[in-house]
XYZ file of C-alpha atoms in Angstrom:
400
model
C -12.529 -45.375 -9.484
C -9.222 -45.349 -11.338
C -10.792 -46.816 -14.479
C -13.696 -44.370 -14.772
C -13.976 -42.171 -17.855
C -16.736 -40.551 -19.868
C -18.942 -43.412 -21.002
C -17.710 -45.841 -18.309
C -18.924 -44.618 -14.970
C -20.402 -45.503 -11.610
C -23.957 -44.211 -11.294
C -25.760 -44.729 -8.006
C -23.260 -47.421 -7.196
C -23.856 -49.370 -10.408
C -21.687 -49.761 -13.485
C -22.834 -47.710 -16.466
C -21.650 -48.163 -20.066
C -22.401 -45.292 -22.460
C -25.117 -44.213 -20.060
C -26.773 -47.633 -19.799
C -26.883 -49.913 -16.781
C -24.415 -52.747 -17.392
C -26.363 -55.407 -15.536
C -29.552 -54.518 -17.402
C -27.657 -54.901 -20.688
C -26.570 -58.370 -19.616
C -30.079 -59.393 -18.564
C -31.568 -58.150 -21.830
C -28.980 -59.475 -24.277
C -27.538 -62.445 -22.427
C -23.990 -63.331 -21.433
C -21.185 -63.570 -22.250
C -21.244 -60.411 -24.314
C -18.901 -57.618 -25.355
C -20.321 -54.109 -25.047
C -18.541 -51.476 -27.124
C -18.715 -47.720 -26.568
C -18.132 -46.679 -30.179
C -17.728 -43.014 -29.381
C -14.747 -43.829 -27.162
C -12.855 -45.249 -30.155
C -13.681 -42.149 -32.191
C -12.517 -39.913 -29.324
C -9.185 -41.727 -29.151
C -8.625 -41.392 -32.901
C -9.329 -37.672 -32.739
C -6.954 -37.286 -29.798
C -4.123 -38.953 -31.710
C -4.606 -36.869 -34.821
C -4.905 -33.739 -32.702
C -1.621 -34.504 -30.941
C 0.225 -35.003 -34.230
C -1.186 -31.844 -35.760
C -0.548 -29.918 -32.536
C 3.135 -30.823 -32.866
C 3.184 -29.380 -36.374
C 3.136 -32.718 -38.165
C 1.067 -33.975 -41.067
C -0.438 -36.914 -39.215
C -2.135 -40.126 -40.292
C -4.023 -42.452 -37.939
C -4.936 -46.027 -38.864
C -6.761 -48.674 -36.857
C -4.953 -51.996 -36.443
C -7.666 -54.264 -37.786
C -6.264 -57.344 -36.044
C -7.157 -55.670 -32.748
C -10.771 -54.761 -33.489
C -12.815 -55.778 -36.529
C -16.427 -55.738 -35.309
C -18.493 -54.829 -38.424
C -20.945 -52.514 -36.692
C -18.134 -50.628 -34.993
C -16.295 -50.283 -38.306
C -19.442 -48.869 -39.920
C -19.687 -46.321 -37.117
C -16.053 -45.307 -37.479
C -16.262 -45.046 -41.254
C -19.099 -42.568 -40.944
C -17.942 -40.691 -37.865
C -14.146 -40.594 -38.285
C -13.561 -40.281 -42.047
C -9.823 -39.563 -41.656
C -9.187 -42.947 -40.007
C -7.248 -45.350 -42.212
C -6.736 -49.092 -41.847
C -3.687 -51.181 -40.935
C -3.935 -54.797 -42.093
C -1.609 -57.800 -41.927
C -3.233 -60.635 -43.894
C -5.125 -61.182 -47.150
C -8.278 -61.773 -45.145
C -7.873 -58.404 -43.466
C -7.339 -56.732 -46.849
C -10.685 -58.096 -47.995
C -12.383 -57.267 -44.674
C -11.255 -53.649 -44.731
C -12.408 -53.167 -48.300
C -15.736 -54.904 -47.690
C -16.388 -52.555 -44.767
C -15.815 -49.325 -46.611
C -12.085 -48.606 -46.876
C -10.716 -48.046 -50.394
C -7.256 -49.465 -51.211
C -5.627 -46.035 -50.975
C -6.537 -45.865 -47.270
C -5.222 -49.322 -46.392
C -1.653 -50.064 -45.345
C -0.418 -53.658 -45.377
C 2.425 -54.686 -43.078
C 2.943 -58.420 -42.677
C 5.684 -60.974 -42.418
C 6.574 -64.237 -44.184
C 4.285 -63.390 -47.073
C 3.499 -66.291 -49.408
C 2.727 -66.287 -53.107
C -0.914 -66.904 -52.215
C -0.819 -63.842 -49.979
C 0.551 -61.737 -52.815
C -2.250 -62.921 -55.111
C -4.610 -60.899 -52.933
C -2.397 -58.060 -51.698
C -0.972 -56.978 -55.041
C -4.229 -57.357 -56.940
C -6.070 -55.287 -54.313
C -3.761 -52.314 -54.873
C -3.131 -51.543 -51.201
C 0.184 -50.069 -50.094
C 2.543 -52.813 -48.915
C 5.385 -52.563 -46.427
C 7.899 -55.411 -46.675
C 10.029 -56.482 -43.739
C 12.588 -58.973 -45.047
C 15.264 -58.781 -47.727
C 13.936 -61.919 -49.394
C 10.434 -60.476 -49.305
C 11.620 -57.576 -51.475
C 12.664 -60.118 -54.083
C 9.387 -62.016 -53.778
C 7.379 -58.861 -54.416
C 9.725 -57.683 -57.159
C 9.490 -60.946 -59.071
C 5.712 -60.667 -59.058
C 5.376 -57.013 -59.923
C 8.300 -55.084 -61.326
C 8.128 -51.363 -60.748
C 5.863 -49.523 -58.360
C 6.425 -48.569 -54.747
C 6.884 -50.398 -51.482
C 7.427 -49.471 -47.883
C 10.326 -50.831 -45.848
C 9.797 -52.062 -42.309
C 12.947 -51.417 -40.295
C 14.180 -52.833 -37.012
C 15.973 -50.316 -34.746
C 17.009 -53.031 -32.254
C 15.252 -51.352 -29.343
C 11.682 -51.636 -28.158
C 9.244 -50.092 -25.704
C 6.503 -51.754 -23.724
C 5.817 -55.095 -22.125
C 6.773 -57.361 -25.029
C 9.238 -55.161 -26.876
C 11.726 -57.976 -27.461
C 9.179 -59.754 -29.647
C 9.287 -56.917 -32.176
C 12.528 -55.012 -31.866
C 15.053 -55.708 -29.154
C 18.497 -56.967 -28.308
C 17.927 -60.425 -29.732
C 17.066 -61.208 -33.366
C 13.369 -61.111 -34.243
C 11.494 -62.066 -37.381
C 10.540 -58.452 -38.136
C 12.234 -55.707 -40.070
C 15.386 -54.732 -41.917
C 18.371 -53.767 -39.754
C 20.297 -50.543 -40.250
C 23.312 -52.254 -41.803
C 20.998 -53.983 -44.302
C 19.636 -50.721 -45.760
C 22.098 -50.632 -48.716
C 21.318 -54.236 -49.638
C 17.562 -53.664 -49.266
C 17.768 -50.644 -51.538
C 19.861 -52.539 -54.056
C 17.393 -55.407 -54.189
C 14.473 -53.000 -54.590
C 16.162 -51.184 -57.448
C 17.054 -54.419 -59.187
C 13.300 -54.981 -59.515
C 12.456 -51.381 -60.379
C 10.830 -50.826 -56.982
C 10.938 -47.475 -55.204
C 10.832 -47.208 -51.403
C 8.381 -44.492 -50.373
C 7.605 -45.421 -46.743
C 9.602 -46.284 -43.642
C 7.718 -48.405 -41.129
C 8.677 -49.378 -37.588
C 6.861 -51.128 -34.744
C 8.681 -51.278 -31.428
C 6.440 -52.644 -28.716
C 3.162 -53.100 -26.964
C 1.346 -51.138 -24.279
C 3.976 -48.507 -23.516
C 3.045 -45.563 -21.290
C 5.121 -42.572 -20.166
C 7.846 -44.732 -18.635
C 8.394 -46.292 -22.060
C 8.809 -42.982 -23.886
C 12.612 -42.734 -23.515
C 13.067 -46.097 -25.255
C 10.434 -45.164 -27.826
C 12.291 -41.937 -28.557
C 15.549 -43.800 -29.056
C 13.797 -46.142 -31.505
C 12.444 -43.114 -33.382
C 15.910 -41.529 -33.421
C 17.394 -44.661 -34.979
C 14.508 -44.878 -37.439
C 15.080 -41.250 -38.403
C 18.721 -42.051 -39.170
C 17.643 -44.867 -41.510
C 15.060 -42.557 -43.087
C 17.749 -39.971 -43.721
C 19.948 -42.594 -45.357
C 17.141 -43.611 -47.708
C 16.353 -40.004 -48.580
C 20.030 -39.324 -49.258
C 20.035 -42.299 -51.616
C 17.212 -40.717 -53.620
C 14.214 -42.611 -52.222
C 10.977 -40.588 -52.386
C 10.058 -41.148 -48.735
C 6.597 -39.684 -48.204
C 5.653 -41.330 -44.890
C 7.265 -42.623 -41.728
C 4.911 -44.990 -39.947
C 5.785 -45.442 -36.269
C 3.404 -48.367 -35.829
C 1.284 -48.981 -32.769
C 2.052 -50.077 -29.228
C 0.654 -47.008 -27.477
C -0.806 -48.190 -24.193
C -3.718 -47.356 -21.932
C -3.813 -47.752 -18.131
C -4.661 -51.307 -17.099
C -3.838 -51.167 -13.389
C -4.500 -48.765 -10.558
C -1.764 -46.153 -10.397
C -1.007 -46.123 -14.117
C -1.427 -42.777 -15.877
C -2.610 -42.195 -19.459
C 0.098 -41.752 -22.061
C 1.185 -38.128 -22.469
C 0.298 -37.595 -26.119
C 1.835 -34.131 -26.211
C 5.215 -35.530 -25.179
C 4.831 -38.482 -27.568
C 4.054 -36.229 -30.525
C 6.849 -33.805 -29.600
C 9.377 -36.637 -29.871
C 8.105 -37.489 -33.329
C 8.230 -33.857 -34.378
C 11.810 -33.452 -33.172
C 13.198 -36.450 -35.021
C 10.895 -36.807 -38.040
C 9.512 -33.309 -38.544
C 12.572 -32.024 -40.429
C 11.932 -34.550 -43.208
C 8.572 -32.965 -44.079
C 6.909 -36.400 -44.353
C 3.569 -37.693 -43.170
C 3.955 -39.276 -39.735
C 1.578 -42.187 -39.273
C 0.549 -44.332 -36.331
C -1.570 -47.498 -36.353
C -2.564 -48.526 -32.832
C -5.026 -51.136 -31.684
C -4.895 -50.913 -27.881
C -4.899 -47.126 -27.688
C -7.979 -46.855 -29.881
C -10.054 -49.780 -28.670
C -8.838 -51.471 -25.487
C -10.717 -49.419 -22.914
C -13.718 -48.874 -25.195
C -15.135 -52.375 -24.669
C -16.386 -54.243 -21.593
C -17.033 -57.994 -21.370
C -20.058 -58.956 -19.275
C -20.368 -62.429 -17.756
C -22.626 -64.132 -15.236
C -21.318 -65.681 -12.043
C -22.345 -69.352 -12.133
C -20.486 -70.582 -9.058
C -18.848 -69.256 -5.907
C -16.984 -71.919 -3.984
C -14.202 -72.047 -1.407
C -11.588 -74.667 -2.216
C -8.718 -75.227 0.193
C -8.673 -71.602 1.263
C -9.206 -70.115 -2.204
C -12.531 -68.619 -3.224
C -13.218 -69.427 -6.868
C -15.709 -67.276 -8.780
C -16.774 -69.242 -11.841
C -18.020 -67.401 -14.923
C -20.046 -68.337 -17.994
C -17.150 -67.241 -20.196
C -13.648 -68.578 -20.756
C -10.354 -67.949 -22.454
C -11.831 -69.089 -25.759
C -13.978 -65.953 -25.706
C -11.535 -63.627 -23.944
C -8.014 -64.766 -24.775
C -5.757 -61.708 -24.672
C -4.720 -62.423 -21.080
C -3.451 -65.864 -22.097
C -1.600 -64.791 -25.247
C -0.206 -61.405 -24.236
C -0.326 -61.584 -20.446
C -2.600 -58.539 -20.260
C -4.172 -58.022 -16.821
C -7.949 -58.269 -16.461
C -9.732 -55.967 -14.012
C -13.166 -57.076 -12.793
C -16.041 -54.971 -11.504
C -19.242 -56.146 -9.827
C -21.925 -54.435 -11.884
C -24.455 -53.962 -9.077
C -21.818 -52.635 -6.646
C -19.222 -51.046 -8.901
C -17.508 -48.966 -6.215
C -18.124 -51.340 -3.317
C -15.292 -52.034 -0.887
C -13.312 -55.188 -1.583
C -14.052 -58.121 0.664
C -12.413 -61.482 0.175
C -9.721 -62.110 -2.403
C -11.011 -64.310 -5.192
C -9.861 -66.209 -8.247
C -11.901 -65.688 -11.415
C -12.224 -68.917 -13.373
C -13.698 -69.548 -16.807
C -15.877 -72.321 -18.206
C -13.268 -73.974 -20.436
C -12.270 -77.463 -19.329
C -8.592 -76.565 -18.938
C -6.757 -75.917 -15.694
C -5.243 -72.616 -16.762
C -8.582 -71.002 -17.604
C -8.096 -68.400 -14.871
C -8.397 -64.668 -15.463
C -7.264 -63.187 -12.152
C -5.991 -64.700 -8.925
C -5.964 -63.249 -5.410
C -8.142 -60.413 -6.709
C -9.799 -58.177 -4.035
C -13.523 -58.070 -4.773
C -16.826 -57.140 -3.093
C -19.096 -59.889 -1.784
C -20.347 -61.784 -4.846
C -22.984 -64.460 -5.351
C -24.234 -66.802 -8.045
C -26.331 -64.941 -10.594
C -24.389 -61.693 -10.273
C -23.068 -60.008 -13.402
C -19.416 -58.972 -13.496
C -17.608 -56.803 -16.008
C -14.108 -57.415 -17.340
C -12.632 -54.050 -18.308
C -10.073 -53.132 -20.943
C -10.863 -55.985 -23.338
C -11.626 -54.051 -26.521
C -8.553 -55.072 -28.474
C -7.693 -58.576 -29.664
C -10.087 -60.522 -27.429
C -12.967 -60.871 -29.879
C -10.542 -61.120 -32.798
C -8.672 -64.109 -31.394
C -11.714 -65.960 -30.073
C -11.831 -69.687 -30.747
C -14.403 -72.453 -30.432
C -12.327 -74.569 -28.091
C -14.589 -77.129 -26.403
C -17.151 -75.946 -28.973
C -17.898 -72.902 -26.843
C -19.175 -70.227 -29.251
C -17.536 -66.787 -29.314
C -19.237 -64.051 -27.335
C -21.499 -61.673 -29.191
C -20.809 -57.937 -29.417
C -23.241 -55.107 -28.748
C -22.101 -51.787 -30.206
C -23.500 -48.670 -28.550
C -23.218 -45.879 -31.086
C -24.360 -43.057 -28.828
C -24.168 -42.145 -25.167
C -27.271 -41.318 -23.168
């Protein structure tokens, strides 16, 4: 199957997660439930660092905490992947990262529209802060004269499915534009602040077809980095953000990390800086499966609805980001598709639908299905809409 990998396999026709039968997990622990293959996240982090180092760069990898903050998984990563840093974007995430083992020196803060209350936590914690608005430079400078900040820049080009939300042809709420660099530097110096980091985030879920636009964004970011260095800024790191994608549909190929790292080396390598990345999807998306029970199968005016004991309150990434959801029947994971079905959740809202016209094997009430590729954002953005509780998470720390 196109989605199979080590740790997510079909064994004797049944879905296996980290060597364990998926349906048996559901029967033992109940549904809905997230099941995380922790070693997959560690593998992805090692692959990223290996690609950066293989391109001759001094690389830094951070996990985007907003994408995956499960405590047991963080404990595993802290012990197993000691080089992994943390990317945070709120005071609550600053506290969470520190409470789960990351010292301030290993935490990078990049947020927007930061309030005085936010700064009470961020500045006192001592984490490195990247600012992304001219006025934000002043806000930080008034609170703490001297010290260092990073500068989030906007290269006006993005890569991936929602690139225009971050950096595109129309104005966004993120980042300093190239023509604003002199003013940003002037404001920083008026407060005794030094700029030591350039940060950029240009999209979401890009694969190989997004690399040309990503490279152009890096080229423009390199030009801004060079301008800052020429002005005497002690730039020690260029952080190229996240947005690296993983396959979510049949026919998609994994991102070519060698090509990705080579682009970074070409444009940023000459500066001799640390090159950092801080993905969420690439590290965690395909490491987690969501198991749910089928509670109804009913034909309605020519459409077969498969109702689940989960809903968008538990698994909301599809509704916020438009991410596709691929379903697998756990007891017949490689079975031939039969009828086309619509997967519906248990939230009392009409748009609580995960997939429509989806080819699927014959399914019945009581079956367990798996939603794949849900390891980033879903659990983090869960709500209690209709007073449905969030799904629990089972972290599998070893494969058998």
